C-alpha atoms as a PDB file:
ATOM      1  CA  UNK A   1     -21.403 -23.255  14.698  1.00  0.00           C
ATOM      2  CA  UNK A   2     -25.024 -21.304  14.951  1.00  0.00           C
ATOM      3  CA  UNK A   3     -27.424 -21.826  11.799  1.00  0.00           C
ATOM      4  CA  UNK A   4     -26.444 -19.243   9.094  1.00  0.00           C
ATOM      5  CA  UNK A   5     -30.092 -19.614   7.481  1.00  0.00           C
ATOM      6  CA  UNK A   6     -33.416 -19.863   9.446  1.00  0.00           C
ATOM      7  CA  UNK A   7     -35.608 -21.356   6.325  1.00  0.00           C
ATOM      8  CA  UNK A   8     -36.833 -24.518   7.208  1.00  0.00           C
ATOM      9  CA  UNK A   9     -35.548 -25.363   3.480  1.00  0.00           C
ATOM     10  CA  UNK A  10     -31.820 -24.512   4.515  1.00  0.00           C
ATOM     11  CA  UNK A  11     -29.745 -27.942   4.690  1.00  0.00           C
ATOM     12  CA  UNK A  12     -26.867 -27.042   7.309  1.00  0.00           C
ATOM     13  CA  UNK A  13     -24.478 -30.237   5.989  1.00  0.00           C
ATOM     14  CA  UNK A  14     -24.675 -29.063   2.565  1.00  0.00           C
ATOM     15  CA  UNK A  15     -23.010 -26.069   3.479  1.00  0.00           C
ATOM     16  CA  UNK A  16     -20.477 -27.310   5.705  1.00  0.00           C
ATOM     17  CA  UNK A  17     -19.600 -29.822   3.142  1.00  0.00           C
ATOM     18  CA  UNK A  18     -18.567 -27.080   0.668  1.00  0.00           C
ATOM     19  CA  UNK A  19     -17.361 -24.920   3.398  1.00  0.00           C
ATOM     20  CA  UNK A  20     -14.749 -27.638   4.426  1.00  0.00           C
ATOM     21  CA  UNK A  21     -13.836 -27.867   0.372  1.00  0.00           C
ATOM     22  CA  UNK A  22     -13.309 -23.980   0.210  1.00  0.00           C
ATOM     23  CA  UNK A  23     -11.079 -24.107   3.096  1.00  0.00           C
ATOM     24  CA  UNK A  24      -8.594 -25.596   0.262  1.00  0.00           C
ATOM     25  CA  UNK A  25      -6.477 -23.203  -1.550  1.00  0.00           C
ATOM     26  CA  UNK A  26      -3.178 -22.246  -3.649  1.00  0.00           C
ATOM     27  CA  UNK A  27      -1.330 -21.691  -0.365  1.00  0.00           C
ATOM     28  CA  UNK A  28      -2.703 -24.656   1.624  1.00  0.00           C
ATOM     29  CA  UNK A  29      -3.274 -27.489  -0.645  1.00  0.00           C
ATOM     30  CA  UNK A  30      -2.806 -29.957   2.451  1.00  0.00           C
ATOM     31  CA  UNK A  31      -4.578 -29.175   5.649  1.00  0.00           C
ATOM     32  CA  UNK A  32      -4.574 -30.991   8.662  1.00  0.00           C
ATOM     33  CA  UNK A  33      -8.184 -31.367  10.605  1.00  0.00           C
ATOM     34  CA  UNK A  34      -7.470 -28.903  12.906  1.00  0.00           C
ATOM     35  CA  UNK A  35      -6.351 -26.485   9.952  1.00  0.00           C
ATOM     36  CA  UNK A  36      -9.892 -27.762   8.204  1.00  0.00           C
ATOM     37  CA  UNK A  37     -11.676 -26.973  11.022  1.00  0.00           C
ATOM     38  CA  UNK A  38     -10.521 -23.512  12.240  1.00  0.00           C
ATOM     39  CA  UNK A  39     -10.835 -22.164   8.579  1.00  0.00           C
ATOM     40  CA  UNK A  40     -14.395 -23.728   7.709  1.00  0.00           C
ATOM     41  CA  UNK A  41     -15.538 -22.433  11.325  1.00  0.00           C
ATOM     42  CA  UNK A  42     -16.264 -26.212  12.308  1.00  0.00           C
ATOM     43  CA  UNK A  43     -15.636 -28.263  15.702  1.00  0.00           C
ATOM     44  CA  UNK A  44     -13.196 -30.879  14.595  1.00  0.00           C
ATOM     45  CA  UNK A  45     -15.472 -33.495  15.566  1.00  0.00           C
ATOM     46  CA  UNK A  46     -17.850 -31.870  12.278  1.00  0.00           C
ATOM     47  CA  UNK A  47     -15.140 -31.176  10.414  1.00  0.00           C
ATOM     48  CA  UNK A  48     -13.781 -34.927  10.829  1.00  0.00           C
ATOM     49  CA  UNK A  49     -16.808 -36.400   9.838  1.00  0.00           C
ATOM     50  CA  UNK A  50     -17.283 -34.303   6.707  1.00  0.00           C
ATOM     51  CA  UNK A  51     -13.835 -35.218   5.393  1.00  0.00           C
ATOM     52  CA  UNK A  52     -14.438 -38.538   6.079  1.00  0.00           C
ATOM     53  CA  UNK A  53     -17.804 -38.218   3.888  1.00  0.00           C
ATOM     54  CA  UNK A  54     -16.024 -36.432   1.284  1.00  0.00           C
ATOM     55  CA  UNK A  55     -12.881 -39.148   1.369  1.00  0.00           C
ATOM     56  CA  UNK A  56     -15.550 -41.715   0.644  1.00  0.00           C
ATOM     57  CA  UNK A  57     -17.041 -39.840  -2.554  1.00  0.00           C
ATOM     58  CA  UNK A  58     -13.770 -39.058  -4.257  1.00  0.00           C
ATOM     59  CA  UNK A  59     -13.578 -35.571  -3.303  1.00  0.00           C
ATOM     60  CA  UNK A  60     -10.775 -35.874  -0.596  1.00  0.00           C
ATOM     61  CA  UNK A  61      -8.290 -37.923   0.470  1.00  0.00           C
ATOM     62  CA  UNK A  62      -5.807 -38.683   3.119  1.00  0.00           C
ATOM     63  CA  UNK A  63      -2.300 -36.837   2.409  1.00  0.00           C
ATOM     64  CA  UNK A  64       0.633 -36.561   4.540  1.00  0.00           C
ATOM     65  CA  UNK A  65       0.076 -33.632   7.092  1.00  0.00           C
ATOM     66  CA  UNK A  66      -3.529 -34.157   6.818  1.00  0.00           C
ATOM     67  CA  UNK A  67      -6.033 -34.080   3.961  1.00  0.00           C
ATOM     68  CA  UNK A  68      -6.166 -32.700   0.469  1.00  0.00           C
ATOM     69  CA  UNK A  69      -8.952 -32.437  -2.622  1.00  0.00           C
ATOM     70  CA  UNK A  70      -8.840 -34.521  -5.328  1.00  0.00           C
ATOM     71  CA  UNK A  71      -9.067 -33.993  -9.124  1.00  0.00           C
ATOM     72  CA  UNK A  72     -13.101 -35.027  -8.760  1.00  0.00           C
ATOM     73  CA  UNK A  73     -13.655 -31.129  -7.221  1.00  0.00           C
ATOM     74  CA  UNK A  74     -13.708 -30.314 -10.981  1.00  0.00           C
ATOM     75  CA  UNK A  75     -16.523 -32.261 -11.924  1.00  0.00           C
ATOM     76  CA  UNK A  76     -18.200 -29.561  -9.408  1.00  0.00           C
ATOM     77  CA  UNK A  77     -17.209 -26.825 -11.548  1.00  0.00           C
ATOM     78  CA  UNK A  78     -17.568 -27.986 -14.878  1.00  0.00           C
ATOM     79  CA  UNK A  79     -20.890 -29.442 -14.223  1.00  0.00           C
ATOM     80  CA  UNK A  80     -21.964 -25.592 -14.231  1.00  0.00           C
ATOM     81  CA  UNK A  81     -19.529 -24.823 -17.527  1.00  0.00           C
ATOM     82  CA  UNK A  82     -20.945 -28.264 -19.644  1.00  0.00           C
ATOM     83  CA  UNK A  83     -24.455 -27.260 -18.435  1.00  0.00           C
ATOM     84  CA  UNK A  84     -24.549 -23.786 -19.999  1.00  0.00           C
ATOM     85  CA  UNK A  85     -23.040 -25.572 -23.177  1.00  0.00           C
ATOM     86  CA  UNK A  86     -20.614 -22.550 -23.505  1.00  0.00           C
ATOM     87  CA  UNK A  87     -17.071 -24.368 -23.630  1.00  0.00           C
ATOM     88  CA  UNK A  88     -18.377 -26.547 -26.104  1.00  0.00           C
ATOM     89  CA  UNK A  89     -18.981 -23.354 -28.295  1.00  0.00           C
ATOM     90  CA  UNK A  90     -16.188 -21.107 -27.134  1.00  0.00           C
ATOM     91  CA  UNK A  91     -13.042 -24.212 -26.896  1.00  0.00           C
ATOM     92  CA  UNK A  92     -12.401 -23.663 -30.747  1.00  0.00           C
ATOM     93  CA  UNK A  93     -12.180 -19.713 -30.912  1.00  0.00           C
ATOM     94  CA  UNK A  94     -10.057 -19.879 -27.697  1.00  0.00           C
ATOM     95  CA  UNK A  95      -7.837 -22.241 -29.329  1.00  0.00           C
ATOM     96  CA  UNK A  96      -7.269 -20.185 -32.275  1.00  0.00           C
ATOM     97  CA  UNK A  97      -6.891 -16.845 -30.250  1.00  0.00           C
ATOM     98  CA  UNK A  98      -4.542 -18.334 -28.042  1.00  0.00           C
ATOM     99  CA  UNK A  99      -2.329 -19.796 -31.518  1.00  0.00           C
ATOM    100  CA  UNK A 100      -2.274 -16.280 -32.835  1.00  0.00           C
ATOM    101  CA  UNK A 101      -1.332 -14.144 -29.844  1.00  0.00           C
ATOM    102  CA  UNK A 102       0.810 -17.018 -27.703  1.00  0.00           C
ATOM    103  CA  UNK A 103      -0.722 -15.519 -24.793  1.00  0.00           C
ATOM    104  CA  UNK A 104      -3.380 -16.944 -22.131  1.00  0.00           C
ATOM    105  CA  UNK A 105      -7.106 -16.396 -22.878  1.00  0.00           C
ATOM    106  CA  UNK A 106      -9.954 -17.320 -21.015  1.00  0.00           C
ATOM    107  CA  UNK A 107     -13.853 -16.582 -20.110  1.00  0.00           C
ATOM    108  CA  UNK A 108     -15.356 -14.981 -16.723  1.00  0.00           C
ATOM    109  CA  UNK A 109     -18.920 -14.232 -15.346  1.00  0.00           C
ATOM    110  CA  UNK A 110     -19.948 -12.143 -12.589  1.00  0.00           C
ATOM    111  CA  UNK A 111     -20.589 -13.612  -9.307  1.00  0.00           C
ATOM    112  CA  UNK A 112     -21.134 -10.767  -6.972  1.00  0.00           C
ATOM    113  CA  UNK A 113     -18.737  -8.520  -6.519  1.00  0.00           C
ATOM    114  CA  UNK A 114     -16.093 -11.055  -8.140  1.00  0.00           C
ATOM    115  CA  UNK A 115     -15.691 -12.875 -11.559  1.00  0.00           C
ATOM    116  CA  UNK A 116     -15.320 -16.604 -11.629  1.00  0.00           C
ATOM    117  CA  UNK A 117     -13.477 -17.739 -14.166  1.00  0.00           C
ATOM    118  CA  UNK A 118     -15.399 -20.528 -16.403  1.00  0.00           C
ATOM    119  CA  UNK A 119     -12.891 -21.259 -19.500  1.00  0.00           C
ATOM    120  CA  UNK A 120      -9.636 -21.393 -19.964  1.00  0.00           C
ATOM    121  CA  UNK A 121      -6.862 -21.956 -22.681  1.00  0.00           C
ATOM    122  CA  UNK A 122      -3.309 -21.099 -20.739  1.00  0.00           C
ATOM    123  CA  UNK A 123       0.243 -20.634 -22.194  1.00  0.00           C
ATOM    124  CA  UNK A 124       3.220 -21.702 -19.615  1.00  0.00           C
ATOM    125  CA  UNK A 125       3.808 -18.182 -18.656  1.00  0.00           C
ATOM    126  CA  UNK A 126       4.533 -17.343 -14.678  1.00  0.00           C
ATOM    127  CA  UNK A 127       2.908 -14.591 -13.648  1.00  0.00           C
ATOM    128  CA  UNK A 128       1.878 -12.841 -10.422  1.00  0.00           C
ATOM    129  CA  UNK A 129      -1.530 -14.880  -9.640  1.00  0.00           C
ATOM    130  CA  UNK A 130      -2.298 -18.717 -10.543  1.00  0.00           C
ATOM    131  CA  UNK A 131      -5.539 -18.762 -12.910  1.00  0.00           C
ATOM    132  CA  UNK A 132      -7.799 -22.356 -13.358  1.00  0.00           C
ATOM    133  CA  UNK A 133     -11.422 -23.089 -13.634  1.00  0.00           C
ATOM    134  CA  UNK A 134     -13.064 -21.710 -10.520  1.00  0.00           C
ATOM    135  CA  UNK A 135     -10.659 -19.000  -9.821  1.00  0.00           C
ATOM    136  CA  UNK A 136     -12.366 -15.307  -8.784  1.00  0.00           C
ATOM    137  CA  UNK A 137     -11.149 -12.037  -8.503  1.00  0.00           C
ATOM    138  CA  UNK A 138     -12.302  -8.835  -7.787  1.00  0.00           C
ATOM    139  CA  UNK A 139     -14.109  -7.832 -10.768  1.00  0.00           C
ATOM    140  CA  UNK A 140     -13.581  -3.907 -10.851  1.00  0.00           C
ATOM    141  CA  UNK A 141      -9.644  -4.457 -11.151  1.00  0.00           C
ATOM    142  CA  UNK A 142     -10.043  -6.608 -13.915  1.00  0.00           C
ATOM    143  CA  UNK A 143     -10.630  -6.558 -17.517  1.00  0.00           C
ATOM    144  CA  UNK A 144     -13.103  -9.561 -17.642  1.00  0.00           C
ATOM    145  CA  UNK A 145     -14.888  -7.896 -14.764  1.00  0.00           C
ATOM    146  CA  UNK A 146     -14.753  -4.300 -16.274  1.00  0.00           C
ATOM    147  CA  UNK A 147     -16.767  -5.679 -19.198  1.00  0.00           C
ATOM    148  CA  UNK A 148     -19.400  -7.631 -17.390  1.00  0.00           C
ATOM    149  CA  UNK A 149     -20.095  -4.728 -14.886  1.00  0.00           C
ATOM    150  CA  UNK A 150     -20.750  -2.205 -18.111  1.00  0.00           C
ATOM    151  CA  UNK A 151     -23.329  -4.647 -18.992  1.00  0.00           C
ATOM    152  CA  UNK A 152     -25.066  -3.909 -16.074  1.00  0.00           C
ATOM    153  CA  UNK A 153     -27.082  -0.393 -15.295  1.00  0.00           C
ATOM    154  CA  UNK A 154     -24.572   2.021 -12.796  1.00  0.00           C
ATOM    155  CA  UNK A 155     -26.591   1.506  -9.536  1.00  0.00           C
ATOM    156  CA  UNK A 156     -26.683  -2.345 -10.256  1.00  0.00           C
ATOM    157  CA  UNK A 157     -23.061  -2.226 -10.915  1.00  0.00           C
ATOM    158  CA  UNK A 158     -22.938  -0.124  -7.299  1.00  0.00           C
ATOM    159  CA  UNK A 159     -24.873  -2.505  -5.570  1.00  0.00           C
ATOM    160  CA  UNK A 160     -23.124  -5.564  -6.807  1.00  0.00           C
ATOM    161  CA  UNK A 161     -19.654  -3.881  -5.756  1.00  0.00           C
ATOM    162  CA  UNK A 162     -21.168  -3.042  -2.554  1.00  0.00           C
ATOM    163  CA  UNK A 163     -20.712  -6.989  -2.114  1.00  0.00           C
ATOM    164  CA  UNK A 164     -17.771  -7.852  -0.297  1.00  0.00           C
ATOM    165  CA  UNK A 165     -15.114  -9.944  -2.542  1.00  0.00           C
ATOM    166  CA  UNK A 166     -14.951 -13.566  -1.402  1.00  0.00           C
ATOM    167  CA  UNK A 167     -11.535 -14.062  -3.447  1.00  0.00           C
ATOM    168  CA  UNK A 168      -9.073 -13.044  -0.740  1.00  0.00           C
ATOM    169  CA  UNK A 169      -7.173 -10.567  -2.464  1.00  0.00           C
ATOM    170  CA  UNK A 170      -6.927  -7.300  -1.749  1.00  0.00           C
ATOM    171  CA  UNK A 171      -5.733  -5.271  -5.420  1.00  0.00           C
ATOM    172  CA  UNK A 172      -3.578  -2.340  -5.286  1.00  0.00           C
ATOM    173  CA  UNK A 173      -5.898  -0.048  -7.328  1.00  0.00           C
ATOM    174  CA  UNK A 174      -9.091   0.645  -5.159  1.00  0.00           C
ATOM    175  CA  UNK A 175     -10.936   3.419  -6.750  1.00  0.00           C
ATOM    176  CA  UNK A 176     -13.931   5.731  -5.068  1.00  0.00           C
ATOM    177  CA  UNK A 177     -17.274   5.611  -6.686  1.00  0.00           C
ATOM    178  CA  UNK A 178     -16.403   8.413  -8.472  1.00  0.00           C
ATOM    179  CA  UNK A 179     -13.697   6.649 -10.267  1.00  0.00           C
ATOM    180  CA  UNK A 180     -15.554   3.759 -10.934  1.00  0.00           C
ATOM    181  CA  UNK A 181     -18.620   5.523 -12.562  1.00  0.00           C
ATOM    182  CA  UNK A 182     -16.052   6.684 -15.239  1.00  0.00           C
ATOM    183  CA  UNK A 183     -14.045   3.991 -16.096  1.00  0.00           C
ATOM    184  CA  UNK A 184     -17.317   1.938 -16.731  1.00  0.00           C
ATOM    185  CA  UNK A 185     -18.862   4.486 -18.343  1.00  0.00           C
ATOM    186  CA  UNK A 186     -15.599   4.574 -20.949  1.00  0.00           C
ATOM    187  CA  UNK A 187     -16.215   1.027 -21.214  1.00  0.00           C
ATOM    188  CA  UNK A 188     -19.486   0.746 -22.325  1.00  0.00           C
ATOM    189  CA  UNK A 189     -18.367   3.646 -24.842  1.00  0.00           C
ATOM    190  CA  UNK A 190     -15.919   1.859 -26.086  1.00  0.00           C
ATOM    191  CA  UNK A 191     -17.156  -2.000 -26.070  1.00  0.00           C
ATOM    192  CA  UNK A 192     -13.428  -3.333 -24.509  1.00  0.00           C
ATOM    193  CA  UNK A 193     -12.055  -2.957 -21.679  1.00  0.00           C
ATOM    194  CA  UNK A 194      -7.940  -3.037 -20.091  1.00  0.00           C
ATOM    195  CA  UNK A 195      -6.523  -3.383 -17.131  1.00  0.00           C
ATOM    196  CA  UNK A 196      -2.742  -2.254 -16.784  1.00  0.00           C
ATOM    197  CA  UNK A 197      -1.483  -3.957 -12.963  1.00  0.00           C
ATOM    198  CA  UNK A 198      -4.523  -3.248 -11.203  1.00  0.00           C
ATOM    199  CA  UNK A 199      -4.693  -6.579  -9.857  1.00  0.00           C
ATOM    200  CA  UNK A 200      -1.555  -7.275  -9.517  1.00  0.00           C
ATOM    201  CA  UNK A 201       2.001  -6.410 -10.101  1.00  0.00           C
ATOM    202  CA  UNK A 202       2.735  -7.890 -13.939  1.00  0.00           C
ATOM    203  CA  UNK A 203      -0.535  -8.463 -14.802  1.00  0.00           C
ATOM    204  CA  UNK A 204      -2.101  -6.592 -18.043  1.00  0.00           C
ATOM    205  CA  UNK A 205      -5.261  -7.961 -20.220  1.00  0.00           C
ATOM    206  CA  UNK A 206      -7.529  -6.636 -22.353  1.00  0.00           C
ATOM    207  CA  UNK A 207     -11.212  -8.015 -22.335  1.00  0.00           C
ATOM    208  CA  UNK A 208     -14.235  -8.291 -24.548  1.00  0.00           C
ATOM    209  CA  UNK A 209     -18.193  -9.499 -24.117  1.00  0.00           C
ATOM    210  CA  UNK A 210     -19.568 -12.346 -25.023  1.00  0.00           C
ATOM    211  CA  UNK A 211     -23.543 -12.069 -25.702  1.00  0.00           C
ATOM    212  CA  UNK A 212     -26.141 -13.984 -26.411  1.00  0.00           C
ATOM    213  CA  UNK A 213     -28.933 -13.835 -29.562  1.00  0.00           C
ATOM    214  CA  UNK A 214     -30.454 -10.762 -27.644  1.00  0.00           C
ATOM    215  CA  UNK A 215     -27.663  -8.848 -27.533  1.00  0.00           C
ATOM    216  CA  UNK A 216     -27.500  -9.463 -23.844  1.00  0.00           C
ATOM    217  CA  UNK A 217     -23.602 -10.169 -22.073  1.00  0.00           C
ATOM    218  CA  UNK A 218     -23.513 -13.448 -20.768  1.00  0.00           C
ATOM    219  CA  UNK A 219     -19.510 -13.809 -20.546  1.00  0.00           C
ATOM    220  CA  UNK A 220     -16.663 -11.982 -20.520  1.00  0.00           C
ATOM    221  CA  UNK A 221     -13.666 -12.826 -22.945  1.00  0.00           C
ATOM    222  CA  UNK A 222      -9.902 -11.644 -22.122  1.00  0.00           C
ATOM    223  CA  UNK A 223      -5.835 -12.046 -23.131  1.00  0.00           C
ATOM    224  CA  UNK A 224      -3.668 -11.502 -20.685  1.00  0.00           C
ATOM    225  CA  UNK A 225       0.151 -10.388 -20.398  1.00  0.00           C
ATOM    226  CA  UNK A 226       2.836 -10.037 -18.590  1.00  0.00           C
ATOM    227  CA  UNK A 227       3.748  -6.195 -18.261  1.00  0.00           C
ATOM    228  CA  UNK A 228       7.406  -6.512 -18.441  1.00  0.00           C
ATOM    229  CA  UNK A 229       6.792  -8.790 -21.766  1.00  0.00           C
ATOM    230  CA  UNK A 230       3.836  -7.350 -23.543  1.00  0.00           C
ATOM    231  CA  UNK A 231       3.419  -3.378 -23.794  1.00  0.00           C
ATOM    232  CA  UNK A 232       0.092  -1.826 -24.007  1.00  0.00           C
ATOM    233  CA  UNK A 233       0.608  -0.804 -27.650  1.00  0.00           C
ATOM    234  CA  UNK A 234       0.791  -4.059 -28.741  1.00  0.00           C
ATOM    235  CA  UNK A 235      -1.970  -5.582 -26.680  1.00  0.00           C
ATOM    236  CA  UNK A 236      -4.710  -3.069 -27.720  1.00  0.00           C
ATOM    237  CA  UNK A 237      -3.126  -2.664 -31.056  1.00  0.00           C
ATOM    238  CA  UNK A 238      -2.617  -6.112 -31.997  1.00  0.00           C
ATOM    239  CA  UNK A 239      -3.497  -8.375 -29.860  1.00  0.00           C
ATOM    240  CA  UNK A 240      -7.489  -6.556 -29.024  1.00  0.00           C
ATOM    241  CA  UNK A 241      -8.825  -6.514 -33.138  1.00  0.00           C
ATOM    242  CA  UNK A 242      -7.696 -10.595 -32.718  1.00  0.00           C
ATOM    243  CA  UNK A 243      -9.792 -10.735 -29.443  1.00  0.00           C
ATOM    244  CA  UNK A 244     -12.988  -8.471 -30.511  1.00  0.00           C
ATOM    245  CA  UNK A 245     -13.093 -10.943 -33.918  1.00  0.00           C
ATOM    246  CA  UNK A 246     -12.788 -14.539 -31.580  1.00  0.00           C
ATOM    247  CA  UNK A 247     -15.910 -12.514 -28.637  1.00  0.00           C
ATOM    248  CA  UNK A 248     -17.439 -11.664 -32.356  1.00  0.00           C
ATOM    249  CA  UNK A 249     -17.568 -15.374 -33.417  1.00  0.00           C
ATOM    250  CA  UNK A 250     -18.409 -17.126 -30.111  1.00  0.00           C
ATOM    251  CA  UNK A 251     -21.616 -14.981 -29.855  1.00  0.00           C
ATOM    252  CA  UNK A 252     -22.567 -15.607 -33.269  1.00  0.00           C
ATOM    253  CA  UNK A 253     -21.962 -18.897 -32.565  1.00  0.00           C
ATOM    254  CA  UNK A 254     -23.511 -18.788 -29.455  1.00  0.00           C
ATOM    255  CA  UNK A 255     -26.744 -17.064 -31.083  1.00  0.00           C
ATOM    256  CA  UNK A 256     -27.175 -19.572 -33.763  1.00  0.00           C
ATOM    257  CA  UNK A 257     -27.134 -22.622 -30.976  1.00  0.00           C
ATOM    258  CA  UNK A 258     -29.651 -20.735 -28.924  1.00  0.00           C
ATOM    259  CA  UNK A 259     -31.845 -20.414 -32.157  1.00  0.00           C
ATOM    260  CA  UNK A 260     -31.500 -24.757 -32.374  1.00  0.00           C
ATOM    261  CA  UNK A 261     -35.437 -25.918 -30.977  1.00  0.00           C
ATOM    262  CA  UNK A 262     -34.117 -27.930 -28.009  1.00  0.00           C
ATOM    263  CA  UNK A 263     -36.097 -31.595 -28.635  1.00  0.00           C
ATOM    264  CA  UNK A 264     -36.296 -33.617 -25.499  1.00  0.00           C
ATOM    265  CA  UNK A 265     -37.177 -37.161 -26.230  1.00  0.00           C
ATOM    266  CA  UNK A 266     -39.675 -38.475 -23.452  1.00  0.00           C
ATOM    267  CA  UNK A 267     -41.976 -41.401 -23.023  1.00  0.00           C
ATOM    268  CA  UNK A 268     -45.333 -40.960 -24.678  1.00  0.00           C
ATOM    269  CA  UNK A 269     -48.082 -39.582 -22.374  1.00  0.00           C
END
């Protein structure tokens, strides 16, 4: 496999390493090395020694048909969520959305053309697509990413959809720029956004901002239904005054720990 990166600063194993960890997914939880290395773009010989590697650090292990990851591949991805201190903050209010409305809830940012999905307080409730920590979507057929692309000014939201999706899904609902420039336009009018099966068959949710002392988004916040359960009435009706409060109180919250003077304790000079 060529270099993807001339810089002299580029480390190549780094990036095979987590290439050979997103080759994992919902459909192919155990992959045999030739599976590994065919969908990482690796000889097997690399591909072999990188699972190996990863086997001895916890993040793999042997399986039967091959290899899968282990529970440690979260520490990746909260290390990012603990480090921006916003579960901490957010956990409660999710909590006590969740109690109220019996429905999932959880908190996205943008990451390209896709959201990522950061927090997460789920009800046992099957629906279309499987949600966890780490999860991304397209963010233009989704509530969560509705709301964060608002936030931005219309030809940075352009650009960033320009992006190609790295989520592998392909939505139904694929509107023109034309289309797009409205609904996020109605969205920053409105401060909320829905999102009625555009992502999938089932799948409705309504979705909020989360923003920081400045007034700036830094998070989306969402419930989510199933279609044939939940009608749109009684999400926006009910269900959205319970969300805007909980988006209200995280960003206060939010706020008031940015306002906290961060004291680091050092060694005297």
């Amino acid at each position: 496999m060529a270099r993807r990166d001339s810089s002299p600063d580029f480390v190549e194993a780094i990036a095979r390493g987590l290439d050979v960890i997103r080759a994992f997914g919902p459909r192919r939880p155990v992959m045999s090395l030739s599976a590994v290395a065919e969908a990482a773009g690796l000889a097997r010989p690399t591909a072999r020694r990188i699972l190996l590697t990863l086997d001895q650090l916890g993040y793999v292990r042997a399986a039967e048909g091959g290899f899968e990851l282990t529970p440690r591949v979260l520490d990746l991805g909260m290390s990012y969520v603990l480090s921006r201190g916003l579960w901490d903050v957010a956990r409660p209010h999710l909590e006590q959305l969740v109690a109220r409305t019996h429905e999932s809830s959880s908190i996205a940012q943008l990451d390209g053309s896709d959201i990522v999905y950061v927090a997460r307080v789920a009800v046992p409730k099957i629906i279309a697509l499987a949600v966890t920590i780490g999860t991304r979507f397209p963010a233009m057929q989704t509530s969560l990413g509705k709301v964060l692309l608002a936030a931005l000014p219309p030809d940075e939201a352009e650009r960033v959809l320009a992006e190609p999706s790295r989520s592998g899904i392909t939505p139904p609902w694929q509107p023109d720029a034309a289309e797009r420039a409205g609904t996020l336009r109605e969205v920053r009018a409105r401060g909320w956004s829905l999102t009625d099966e555009q992502l999938a068959p089932g799948i409705r949710s309504v979705a909020a901002p989360l923003r920081d002392g400045d007034g700036r988004t830094i998070a989306a916040l969402n419930v989510t239904v199933h279609a044939a359960e939940t009608p749109v009435e009684v999400l926006t009706g009910e269900y959205l005054p319970w969300l805007l409060q909980t988006a209200s109180a995280i960003s206060a919250d939010w706020s008031a720990r940015q306002a906290v003077p961060q004291v680091v304790i050092g060694r005297p000079a």
